[in-house]
């Protein structure tokens, strides 16, 4: 303490002088968490507007403006198409940018919640006087006083304490209140008892202490900066989309540039070639895709799809987070109690006389009480005042005996000795229920070995038998068995006090213990555990079949952890740890072949001594891992190790100091109920019910969405080819332009959006939980097969459909296909008002222009019809569309109807020709592409049939995406 | 297209992997298979495409187009053509109008009398007459139209009046298969200051803007009557009527005020001749004339 005074030039009685405090305040700054220096908001927004595709679209828009400007400068304002195009492109970029910005904004307000943790006022002693000051003015060396209910204003070294307990749950996740006293109990500041941490809550008692850290230098401040220092790992799906967008942007530039050069070679003017470049970019870039993906697919659930490892907490996630009586031992038998959440399990035989005594001890020797007015609530859910094991016992007796409170009233309590760590027992003395029986009853519970020491008899089937060697041995076996299950075991015993020695009115002194505390009668053992949630074993099984590894990371004792792990299936039946094998073979641990052990339990202590290589090695060798007694900081190490091994890691967490691990993990999962705000902010996903099974459901959903996203992208990509080929043919063969840029934008941004979104509602094709998690390096969202199949096969058929319809419309109006070839120059000659068609008829420029618009519309309709076939084939990747059912996805059906209606509206709404270049086309031109649509459907059915019939064949490898 | 470039070997290895003998991620056999597949695939597609186009062509008549809704009503076009329908030249500078003169010479080439003496040409009279239905004719005959009918604008003056500042413009009604233009009924004739025959589609030109009135001394019309005589119609299409000559009309602008841009609108009148806001050459046109 003197050292403390020296170090912080303070006094434990009087505190700092206020002038010195002011100096320190100036030196160290306010006692607040500073938000990390983030990138300014406008930079973030600008970054959203400057992605690969976005840049490309900016360039296209600028070219449009230039083209428009040049036309304007020449004085012939024939059309505003270029201007429209530029505006639409910019709008698309800005709108998708806003979406992206909003998404990012949601994920970056982590520090905001740390701010909420700062206490408002603090009681500080300066100049020997108590002052109430704002907590942010505290400085190092200040002497502060905290009492129950306060938030700790800074990191404090406790100097005096009276029953001070703090709730560290926001920091470490430990939910039990922890005592704070002046003694140093541990070297690690996090473990020691004499430091109370900034932002934790003082539950009861009073303490004074010296501030040792303020602001960002406090433990929580360091975690805050650590959390923001750990780079925000992009979710796997974001990486996938980025990867895909880069490829698209690269290809668009490649195509655009190639044809720019080709056009220059053929002899087009520079400006014309630039416009070709722009048009190719517009045709090739899937403008609507960004919007579709952002709107319908970037729900965070998508990110869990590729999870291959889940690091789960135990308490609350795998378990119910409430101590429950699991086993009883009396009459030399182990009886199992019902641990299910809804009390639906089997009960045990309650007819024995011993059971009644045991239940009586359990009910009486218990300080826990129900909070009043909870009659309507089921017993397991009622709120109890008392510690975890007493709560468990209270609920247990309430369930088995009934109305414990009334029962206690009947046995009036005379005196009690509460549990303390030296005695390791708790006892109380009661009057008996029967008013004629004037004996007192002494009941006692505590650590089983201590209880046994004090007993001389044992109750068996209601008979008091002497406690001999044999009974001791069977007691030991039972105790070891229950302990081996990871359960907390308590022993119970009682004694009727002789009414002569202890008549009514006898003064029992708890300090002197003027009553017998040995020679008691042993009643039985009751063991408690925090039982696993009912749904968890199934969920763990599901993970196993889905190739997902579940690793338990808990602060609990290794034995408990292992027992729960075995219980829920994280350690499967028949798996052994190195220690188990050693025990079975009766050989030292060192001689065991480590690869034989499937399971492994590593405690925090061992973990501390392991190098990261050793940890990797352990994770690689043992498929079933349990980490016990780990500090939340070690979670980060485990996560990093898993990531080094190439896994996509999901991590659950609730405490503030889990947030670095949550951020580091590919998918951070915060607990919705128990989780602190900081954890929730750092997480990618929040579990509303804190249930592990929900993560698995999430994975299932995520995998489905990933599959559907693939389908949606395949659908979207396909039409880029029939949008691109008209330009290529136009440039190289010089036919009149079959498809205009504005029409392309209508396909991209209007008619095809809804169908591509509707694919998100597609049902799973097969049991997706029986597949291995995807390998993020190999199974990309957009793989070669998908792109090739969409572009060069389906896209090609669509292009042919478009051109067939185009040539039909041209030929029926008088322009035969062969005449069209090379016609471009004359066709687009504004001066030429009498161009002859195949019949010798003469066309004015405007007549030709409307004919060109007719072609645009016809090509548009062809793409629409083919896209309907496309969306139908994209419903499945492997199954036949007939197996999947055509009408089960209602959204998709309505999307097709919507698409057709919109197409009709665009074609036949008056005024369209001059605004958006759509012409009312002849009805039969709608049907020209239909055979091609059927061809697409049939071809894809053949493809799927081949894929199903011959898995692994050449056909499967090349055509399954 | 795949993510192969990310793998350890990088680009070079991706292009040529000597270990596995892979070029761009595929072995020779694999390339052969995939290329063969695409050869067959595109072969089939091309076959289907050519087949459908052939089938389409079979459904089309050689003689008359399936639909004519885009090309009718007919446009009215003029020679010489010009950028932004401007005709501007300097009287004193022949090079400023040589391109106009040349294009008119080229255009009138096929109206030379020497080209019209084969036996399927017939005289159709110099007065407007009614339609000549040739649907029964095995070999459709063609009405002669001699360029000499255009008088001052026929090329007798090799400069077509440009040198004197009295430029000629030749007007024709765009050809449409089987189209029978209808002469204007009475209410339409009201717009016309001159009396016209009921068997012709009259042409009338006038300054478009009120302030240009009086800037032109006279507008002279040469041809048969005041416009296009109906005996030249209908046209039976390139296939049946290969050497068809459509009637012409020449307009000469005499005494044009010099150094001033004058907008002149020429209109064809007929019951089935229409005008459109969007198509400035449908049934009419306007030119900007600047003589200096």
Short mmCIF file of N, CA and C in Angstrom, two decimals, chain A residues 74-76 78 243 247 251 777 780 782-784 787-789 791-794 796-797 799-801 803-804 807-809 811-814 816-817 819 830-847 850-851 854 914 919-922 924-925 932 935 939 954-955 958-959, chain B residues 1-6 14 24 26 30 33-35 37-38 41-42 45-46 48-49 52-53 56-57 59-79 81-85 107 172-178 235-239 246 276 278-282:
data_model
loop_
_atom_site.label_atom_id
_atom_site.label_comp_id
_atom_site.label_asym_id
_atom_site.label_seq_id
_atom_site.Cartn_x
_atom_site.Cartn_y
_atom_site.Cartn_z
N UNK A 74 -22.51 20.12 -81.97
CA UNK A 74 -22.73 20.12 -83.42
C UNK A 74 -24.09 20.70 -83.78
N UNK A 75 -24.91 20.82 -82.77
CA UNK A 75 -26.17 21.49 -83.01
C UNK A 75 -27.31 20.58 -83.42
N UNK A 76 -27.04 19.28 -83.58
CA UNK A 76 -28.20 18.45 -83.91
C UNK A 76 -28.60 17.60 -82.71
N UNK A 78 -30.72 15.29 -81.90
CA UNK A 78 -31.71 14.32 -82.36
C UNK A 78 -32.23 13.48 -81.22
N UNK A 243 -14.75 -10.88 -55.07
CA UNK A 243 -14.00 -11.70 -56.02
C UNK A 243 -14.72 -11.73 -57.37
N UNK A 247 -13.79 -10.00 -61.15
CA UNK A 247 -13.71 -10.74 -62.40
C UNK A 247 -14.56 -10.08 -63.47
N UNK A 251 -13.25 -8.47 -66.90
CA UNK A 251 -13.71 -8.95 -68.20
C UNK A 251 -14.35 -7.84 -69.02
N UNK A 777 -11.44 -21.80 -50.78
CA UNK A 777 -10.48 -21.57 -51.85
C UNK A 777 -10.92 -22.20 -53.16
N UNK A 780 -15.86 -21.52 -55.12
CA UNK A 780 -16.22 -20.11 -55.13
C UNK A 780 -17.70 -19.98 -55.41
N UNK A 782 -18.89 -17.96 -57.63
CA UNK A 782 -18.98 -18.00 -59.08
C UNK A 782 -17.78 -18.80 -59.56
N UNK A 783 -18.02 -20.01 -59.98
CA UNK A 783 -16.89 -20.81 -60.43
C UNK A 783 -16.86 -20.86 -61.95
N UNK A 784 -15.83 -21.51 -62.46
CA UNK A 784 -15.63 -21.54 -63.89
C UNK A 784 -16.83 -22.17 -64.59
N UNK A 787 -19.85 -19.83 -64.84
CA UNK A 787 -19.69 -18.74 -65.80
C UNK A 787 -19.71 -19.28 -67.22
N UNK A 788 -18.98 -20.37 -67.45
CA UNK A 788 -18.91 -20.91 -68.81
C UNK A 788 -20.27 -21.39 -69.27
N UNK A 789 -20.95 -22.10 -68.38
CA UNK A 789 -22.26 -22.63 -68.77
C UNK A 789 -23.23 -21.49 -69.05
N UNK A 791 -22.52 -18.27 -69.79
CA UNK A 791 -22.13 -17.41 -70.90
C UNK A 791 -22.17 -18.14 -72.24
N UNK A 792 -21.46 -19.26 -72.30
CA UNK A 792 -21.20 -19.83 -73.62
C UNK A 792 -22.26 -20.83 -74.05
N UNK A 793 -23.14 -21.23 -73.14
CA UNK A 793 -24.17 -22.16 -73.58
C UNK A 793 -25.55 -21.52 -73.54
N UNK A 794 -26.03 -21.25 -72.33
CA UNK A 794 -27.37 -20.65 -72.26
C UNK A 794 -27.37 -19.27 -72.91
N UNK A 796 -25.47 -18.20 -75.20
CA UNK A 796 -25.36 -18.33 -76.65
C UNK A 796 -26.71 -18.64 -77.26
N UNK A 797 -27.45 -19.56 -76.62
CA UNK A 797 -28.78 -19.89 -77.17
C UNK A 797 -29.66 -18.64 -77.15
N UNK A 799 -28.70 -15.58 -77.38
CA UNK A 799 -28.29 -14.67 -78.45
C UNK A 799 -28.90 -15.11 -79.77
N UNK A 800 -28.85 -16.41 -80.03
CA UNK A 800 -29.43 -16.90 -81.28
C UNK A 800 -30.91 -16.58 -81.34
N UNK A 801 -31.58 -16.74 -80.19
CA UNK A 801 -33.01 -16.42 -80.15
C UNK A 801 -33.23 -14.96 -80.52
N UNK A 803 -31.27 -12.94 -82.23
CA UNK A 803 -30.97 -12.64 -83.63
C UNK A 803 -32.02 -13.21 -84.57
N UNK A 804 -32.54 -14.39 -84.22
CA UNK A 804 -33.60 -14.94 -85.07
C UNK A 804 -34.79 -13.99 -85.10
N UNK A 807 -33.88 -10.83 -87.10
CA UNK A 807 -33.90 -10.99 -88.54
C UNK A 807 -35.33 -11.19 -89.04
N UNK A 808 -36.16 -11.84 -88.21
CA UNK A 808 -37.56 -12.00 -88.60
C UNK A 808 -38.22 -10.64 -88.74
N UNK A 809 -38.04 -9.82 -87.72
CA UNK A 809 -38.69 -8.52 -87.76
C UNK A 809 -38.16 -7.69 -88.93
N UNK A 811 -36.80 -8.88 -91.79
CA UNK A 811 -37.18 -9.45 -93.07
C UNK A 811 -38.65 -9.20 -93.36
N UNK A 812 -39.49 -9.31 -92.32
CA UNK A 812 -40.91 -9.12 -92.57
C UNK A 812 -41.24 -7.67 -92.90
N UNK A 813 -40.39 -6.76 -92.52
CA UNK A 813 -40.61 -5.37 -92.87
C UNK A 813 -39.89 -5.01 -94.17
N UNK A 814 -39.16 -5.94 -94.73
CA UNK A 814 -38.58 -5.67 -96.04
C UNK A 814 -37.07 -5.69 -96.10
N UNK A 816 -34.01 -8.08 -95.90
CA UNK A 816 -33.57 -9.46 -95.82
C UNK A 816 -32.22 -9.55 -95.11
N UNK A 817 -31.98 -10.69 -94.45
CA UNK A 817 -30.76 -10.81 -93.64
C UNK A 817 -29.49 -10.45 -94.41
N UNK A 819 -29.06 -8.50 -96.89
CA UNK A 819 -28.98 -7.07 -97.16
C UNK A 819 -28.50 -6.32 -95.92
N UNK A 830 -27.82 10.11 -91.80
CA UNK A 830 -28.97 11.00 -91.56
C UNK A 830 -29.45 11.64 -92.86
N UNK A 831 -28.51 11.87 -93.82
CA UNK A 831 -28.89 12.54 -95.06
C UNK A 831 -29.74 11.67 -95.96
N UNK A 832 -29.53 10.36 -95.80
CA UNK A 832 -30.12 9.43 -96.75
C UNK A 832 -31.59 9.23 -96.42
N UNK A 833 -32.48 9.84 -97.26
CA UNK A 833 -33.91 9.74 -96.96
C UNK A 833 -34.60 8.75 -97.88
N UNK A 834 -33.82 8.07 -98.72
CA UNK A 834 -34.47 7.14 -99.64
C UNK A 834 -33.66 5.86 -99.79
N UNK A 835 -33.33 5.24 -98.68
CA UNK A 835 -32.57 4.00 -98.71
C UNK A 835 -33.50 2.86 -99.15
N UNK A 836 -33.02 2.07 -100.10
CA UNK A 836 -33.87 1.01 -100.64
C UNK A 836 -33.74 -0.28 -99.84
N UNK A 837 -34.88 -0.91 -99.59
CA UNK A 837 -34.84 -2.20 -98.93
C UNK A 837 -34.84 -3.31 -99.99
N UNK A 838 -35.04 -4.56 -99.54
CA UNK A 838 -34.94 -5.69 -100.47
C UNK A 838 -36.02 -5.66 -101.54
N UNK A 839 -37.10 -4.92 -101.34
CA UNK A 839 -38.18 -4.86 -102.32
C UNK A 839 -38.09 -3.60 -103.17
N UNK A 840 -37.07 -2.80 -102.94
CA UNK A 840 -36.93 -1.57 -103.71
C UNK A 840 -37.71 -0.42 -103.11
N UNK A 841 -38.26 -0.61 -101.94
CA UNK A 841 -38.97 0.50 -101.31
C UNK A 841 -37.95 1.45 -100.70
N UNK A 842 -38.34 2.70 -100.64
CA UNK A 842 -37.39 3.70 -100.13
C UNK A 842 -37.81 4.18 -98.74
N UNK A 843 -36.85 4.18 -97.84
CA UNK A 843 -37.11 4.50 -96.43
C UNK A 843 -36.45 5.81 -96.06
N UNK A 844 -37.18 6.63 -95.35
CA UNK A 844 -36.54 7.83 -94.81
C UNK A 844 -35.75 7.44 -93.55
N UNK A 845 -34.92 8.36 -93.07
CA UNK A 845 -34.09 8.07 -91.90
C UNK A 845 -34.96 7.74 -90.69
N UNK A 846 -35.97 8.54 -90.47
CA UNK A 846 -36.80 8.31 -89.28
C UNK A 846 -37.53 6.99 -89.35
N UNK A 847 -37.98 6.64 -90.56
CA UNK A 847 -38.64 5.34 -90.70
C UNK A 847 -37.67 4.23 -90.33
N UNK A 850 -37.27 4.09 -86.50
CA UNK A 850 -38.35 3.39 -85.80
C UNK A 850 -38.26 1.89 -86.04
N UNK A 851 -37.82 1.53 -87.24
CA UNK A 851 -37.61 0.11 -87.51
C UNK A 851 -36.52 -0.43 -86.57
N UNK A 854 -37.95 -0.99 -83.31
CA UNK A 854 -38.71 -2.24 -83.35
C UNK A 854 -37.77 -3.41 -83.09
N UNK A 914 -40.87 7.26 -78.31
CA UNK A 914 -40.02 8.45 -78.32
C UNK A 914 -39.31 8.68 -77.01
N UNK A 919 -41.07 -0.02 -79.19
CA UNK A 919 -42.12 0.08 -80.19
C UNK A 919 -43.16 -0.99 -79.90
N UNK A 920 -44.42 -0.70 -80.22
CA UNK A 920 -45.41 -1.76 -80.13
C UNK A 920 -45.13 -2.79 -81.23
N UNK A 921 -44.79 -4.00 -80.83
CA UNK A 921 -44.39 -4.97 -81.85
C UNK A 921 -45.54 -5.92 -82.14
N UNK A 922 -45.42 -6.60 -83.26
CA UNK A 922 -46.46 -7.56 -83.66
C UNK A 922 -46.46 -8.74 -82.71
N UNK A 924 -46.84 -11.87 -83.14
CA UNK A 924 -46.12 -13.11 -83.47
C UNK A 924 -44.64 -13.02 -83.12
N UNK A 925 -44.12 -11.81 -83.04
CA UNK A 925 -42.69 -11.70 -82.70
C UNK A 925 -42.42 -12.09 -81.26
N UNK A 932 -36.75 -21.34 -78.76
CA UNK A 932 -35.43 -21.27 -78.14
C UNK A 932 -35.54 -21.40 -76.63
N UNK A 935 -35.91 -24.90 -76.04
CA UNK A 935 -34.60 -25.53 -76.24
C UNK A 935 -33.75 -25.38 -74.99
N UNK A 939 -32.54 -28.56 -73.01
CA UNK A 939 -31.10 -28.77 -72.94
C UNK A 939 -30.65 -28.86 -71.48
N UNK A 954 -17.18 -36.83 -67.02
CA UNK A 954 -16.72 -35.61 -67.70
C UNK A 954 -17.84 -34.60 -67.75
N UNK A 955 -19.01 -35.11 -68.09
CA UNK A 955 -20.20 -34.25 -68.20
C UNK A 955 -20.47 -33.53 -66.89
N UNK A 958 -17.75 -30.85 -66.16
CA UNK A 958 -17.74 -29.66 -66.99
C UNK A 958 -19.03 -28.86 -66.87
N UNK A 959 -20.13 -29.52 -66.58
CA UNK A 959 -21.41 -28.84 -66.70
C UNK A 959 -22.14 -28.64 -65.37
N UNK B 1 -11.33 -17.12 -65.93
CA UNK B 1 -12.60 -16.87 -65.29
C UNK B 1 -12.65 -17.49 -63.90
N UNK B 2 -11.81 -18.46 -63.69
CA UNK B 2 -11.83 -19.11 -62.38
C UNK B 2 -10.84 -18.43 -61.46
N UNK B 3 -10.85 -18.89 -60.22
CA UNK B 3 -9.94 -18.30 -59.26
C UNK B 3 -8.56 -18.92 -59.31
N UNK B 4 -8.25 -19.62 -60.38
CA UNK B 4 -6.98 -20.34 -60.42
C UNK B 4 -5.78 -19.44 -60.21
N UNK B 5 -5.91 -18.21 -60.62
CA UNK B 5 -4.77 -17.33 -60.53
C UNK B 5 -4.32 -17.11 -59.09
N UNK B 6 -5.22 -17.37 -58.14
CA UNK B 6 -4.85 -17.19 -56.74
C UNK B 6 -3.95 -18.31 -56.23
N UNK B 14 -0.30 -20.98 -64.20
CA UNK B 14 -1.64 -21.19 -64.71
C UNK B 14 -1.60 -21.29 -66.23
N UNK B 24 -3.35 -23.34 -69.49
CA UNK B 24 -4.51 -22.61 -68.98
C UNK B 24 -5.41 -23.52 -68.14
N UNK B 26 -5.81 -26.76 -68.19
CA UNK B 26 -6.34 -27.99 -68.76
C UNK B 26 -5.24 -28.72 -69.50
N UNK B 30 -8.00 -32.72 -72.28
CA UNK B 30 -9.14 -32.01 -71.75
C UNK B 30 -9.57 -30.88 -72.68
N UNK B 33 -11.36 -32.35 -75.65
CA UNK B 33 -12.73 -32.74 -75.35
C UNK B 33 -13.65 -31.53 -75.28
N UNK B 34 -13.18 -30.50 -74.57
CA UNK B 34 -14.09 -29.37 -74.36
C UNK B 34 -14.30 -28.63 -75.68
N UNK B 35 -13.23 -28.54 -76.47
CA UNK B 35 -13.39 -27.84 -77.75
C UNK B 35 -14.29 -28.63 -78.68
N UNK B 37 -16.66 -30.56 -77.73
CA UNK B 37 -18.01 -30.35 -77.22
C UNK B 37 -18.59 -29.05 -77.76
N UNK B 38 -17.78 -27.97 -77.67
CA UNK B 38 -18.30 -26.69 -78.12
C UNK B 38 -18.48 -26.65 -79.62
N UNK B 41 -21.68 -28.31 -80.08
CA UNK B 41 -22.73 -27.47 -79.52
C UNK B 41 -23.05 -26.30 -80.44
N UNK B 42 -21.98 -25.57 -80.81
CA UNK B 42 -22.23 -24.40 -81.66
C UNK B 42 -22.63 -24.82 -83.06
N UNK B 45 -26.24 -25.35 -82.80
CA UNK B 45 -26.93 -24.07 -82.67
C UNK B 45 -26.96 -23.34 -84.00
N UNK B 46 -25.80 -23.31 -84.67
CA UNK B 46 -25.73 -22.62 -85.95
C UNK B 46 -26.68 -23.29 -86.93
N UNK B 48 -29.45 -24.90 -86.25
CA UNK B 48 -30.81 -24.49 -85.90
C UNK B 48 -31.08 -23.08 -86.40
N UNK B 49 -30.08 -22.22 -86.19
CA UNK B 49 -30.23 -20.81 -86.55
C UNK B 49 -30.42 -20.66 -88.06
N UNK B 52 -33.80 -21.97 -89.08
CA UNK B 52 -34.94 -21.10 -88.82
C UNK B 52 -34.94 -19.91 -89.78
N UNK B 53 -33.75 -19.38 -90.06
CA UNK B 53 -33.71 -18.23 -90.97
C UNK B 53 -34.18 -18.67 -92.37
N UNK B 56 -37.77 -18.99 -92.33
CA UNK B 56 -38.34 -17.65 -92.33
C UNK B 56 -38.39 -17.10 -93.75
N UNK B 57 -37.28 -17.27 -94.48
CA UNK B 57 -37.22 -16.71 -95.82
C UNK B 57 -38.25 -17.40 -96.73
N UNK B 59 -41.15 -18.29 -95.90
CA UNK B 59 -42.48 -17.75 -95.66
C UNK B 59 -42.66 -16.38 -96.32
N UNK B 60 -41.55 -15.78 -96.75
CA UNK B 60 -41.65 -14.42 -97.28
C UNK B 60 -41.92 -14.45 -98.78
N UNK B 61 -42.76 -13.53 -99.21
CA UNK B 61 -43.01 -13.39 -100.65
C UNK B 61 -41.87 -12.58 -101.26
N UNK B 62 -41.49 -13.00 -102.48
CA UNK B 62 -40.43 -12.24 -103.15
C UNK B 62 -40.97 -10.92 -103.72
N UNK B 63 -42.29 -10.91 -103.90
CA UNK B 63 -42.86 -9.80 -104.63
C UNK B 63 -43.28 -8.64 -103.76
N UNK B 64 -43.85 -8.98 -102.65
CA UNK B 64 -44.26 -7.85 -101.82
C UNK B 64 -43.96 -8.12 -100.35
N UNK B 65 -43.57 -7.10 -99.64
CA UNK B 65 -43.18 -7.31 -98.25
C UNK B 65 -44.36 -7.75 -97.39
N UNK B 66 -44.04 -8.49 -96.31
CA UNK B 66 -45.08 -8.98 -95.43
C UNK B 66 -45.81 -7.81 -94.78
N UNK B 67 -45.04 -6.86 -94.27
CA UNK B 67 -45.65 -5.70 -93.63
C UNK B 67 -45.04 -4.44 -94.21
N UNK B 68 -45.86 -3.39 -94.25
CA UNK B 68 -45.34 -2.11 -94.75
C UNK B 68 -45.66 -0.98 -93.78
N UNK B 69 -45.99 -1.37 -92.54
CA UNK B 69 -46.45 -0.33 -91.61
C UNK B 69 -45.35 0.64 -91.21
N UNK B 70 -44.09 0.23 -91.37
CA UNK B 70 -43.02 1.17 -91.00
C UNK B 70 -42.68 2.11 -92.15
N UNK B 71 -42.88 1.66 -93.40
CA UNK B 71 -42.39 2.43 -94.53
C UNK B 71 -43.48 3.35 -95.09
N UNK B 72 -44.75 3.02 -94.87
CA UNK B 72 -45.83 3.87 -95.36
C UNK B 72 -46.34 4.70 -94.20
N UNK B 73 -46.90 5.88 -94.44
CA UNK B 73 -46.96 6.62 -95.71
C UNK B 73 -45.58 7.06 -96.20
N UNK B 74 -45.47 7.30 -97.48
CA UNK B 74 -44.15 7.47 -98.08
C UNK B 74 -43.46 8.78 -97.68
N UNK B 75 -42.15 8.74 -97.76
CA UNK B 75 -41.36 9.94 -97.52
C UNK B 75 -41.21 10.72 -98.82
N UNK B 76 -40.84 11.95 -98.68
CA UNK B 76 -40.59 12.80 -99.83
C UNK B 76 -39.12 13.17 -99.79
N UNK B 77 -38.37 12.73 -100.82
CA UNK B 77 -36.93 12.99 -100.75
C UNK B 77 -36.48 13.86 -101.90
N UNK B 78 -35.32 14.45 -101.73
CA UNK B 78 -34.87 15.42 -102.73
C UNK B 78 -33.42 15.20 -103.08
N UNK B 79 -33.06 15.64 -104.26
CA UNK B 79 -31.68 15.65 -104.70
C UNK B 79 -31.38 17.09 -105.09
N UNK B 81 -28.90 15.88 -102.00
CA UNK B 81 -28.98 15.71 -100.54
C UNK B 81 -27.97 16.64 -99.90
N UNK B 82 -28.18 16.90 -98.64
CA UNK B 82 -27.22 17.79 -98.00
C UNK B 82 -27.19 17.56 -96.51
N UNK B 83 -26.12 18.00 -95.92
CA UNK B 83 -25.99 17.90 -94.46
C UNK B 83 -27.05 18.78 -93.82
N UNK B 84 -27.73 18.25 -92.87
CA UNK B 84 -28.73 19.00 -92.11
C UNK B 84 -29.67 19.78 -93.04
N UNK B 85 -29.93 19.19 -94.22
CA UNK B 85 -30.81 19.78 -95.23
C UNK B 85 -30.49 21.25 -95.52
N UNK B 107 -27.87 11.36 -110.32
CA UNK B 107 -29.25 10.93 -110.09
C UNK B 107 -30.04 10.86 -111.41
N UNK B 172 -38.70 13.60 -105.37
CA UNK B 172 -39.42 12.38 -105.72
C UNK B 172 -40.15 11.86 -104.49
N UNK B 173 -41.20 11.11 -104.77
CA UNK B 173 -41.95 10.47 -103.70
C UNK B 173 -41.36 9.08 -103.52
N UNK B 174 -41.01 8.73 -102.25
CA UNK B 174 -40.36 7.44 -102.03
C UNK B 174 -41.23 6.29 -102.52
N UNK B 175 -40.54 5.30 -103.10
CA UNK B 175 -41.27 4.17 -103.67
C UNK B 175 -41.78 3.26 -102.57
N UNK B 176 -43.00 2.80 -102.72
CA UNK B 176 -43.54 1.80 -101.81
C UNK B 176 -44.29 0.78 -102.66
N UNK B 177 -44.03 -0.49 -102.40
CA UNK B 177 -44.62 -1.53 -103.23
C UNK B 177 -46.13 -1.51 -103.11
N UNK B 178 -46.79 -1.54 -104.28
CA UNK B 178 -48.25 -1.60 -104.38
C UNK B 178 -48.96 -0.39 -103.78
N UNK B 235 -46.26 0.73 -107.99
CA UNK B 235 -44.95 0.11 -108.19
C UNK B 235 -45.07 -1.32 -107.72
N UNK B 236 -44.52 -2.27 -108.51
CA UNK B 236 -44.72 -3.68 -108.16
C UNK B 236 -43.51 -4.33 -107.48
N UNK B 237 -42.56 -3.53 -107.12
CA UNK B 237 -41.43 -4.11 -106.37
C UNK B 237 -40.27 -4.48 -107.28
N UNK B 238 -39.12 -4.56 -106.66
CA UNK B 238 -37.85 -4.78 -107.36
C UNK B 238 -37.91 -6.03 -108.25
N UNK B 239 -38.54 -7.09 -107.71
CA UNK B 239 -38.52 -8.37 -108.39
C UNK B 239 -39.32 -8.31 -109.70
N UNK B 246 -39.56 6.25 -111.19
CA UNK B 246 -40.63 6.99 -110.54
C UNK B 246 -40.66 8.41 -111.10
N UNK B 276 -45.60 13.89 -90.30
CA UNK B 276 -45.35 13.49 -88.91
C UNK B 276 -44.43 14.49 -88.26
N UNK B 278 -42.34 13.78 -85.99
CA UNK B 278 -41.04 13.16 -85.72
C UNK B 278 -40.24 12.94 -87.00
N UNK B 279 -40.95 12.65 -88.10
CA UNK B 279 -40.24 12.36 -89.35
C UNK B 279 -40.41 13.55 -90.29
N UNK B 280 -39.36 14.33 -90.42
CA UNK B 280 -39.48 15.55 -91.19
C UNK B 280 -39.40 15.31 -92.70
N UNK B 281 -39.29 14.04 -93.08
CA UNK B 281 -39.26 13.74 -94.51
C UNK B 281 -40.48 12.95 -94.94
N UNK B 282 -41.45 12.85 -94.08
CA UNK B 282 -42.63 12.08 -94.45
C UNK B 282 -43.64 13.00 -95.14
#
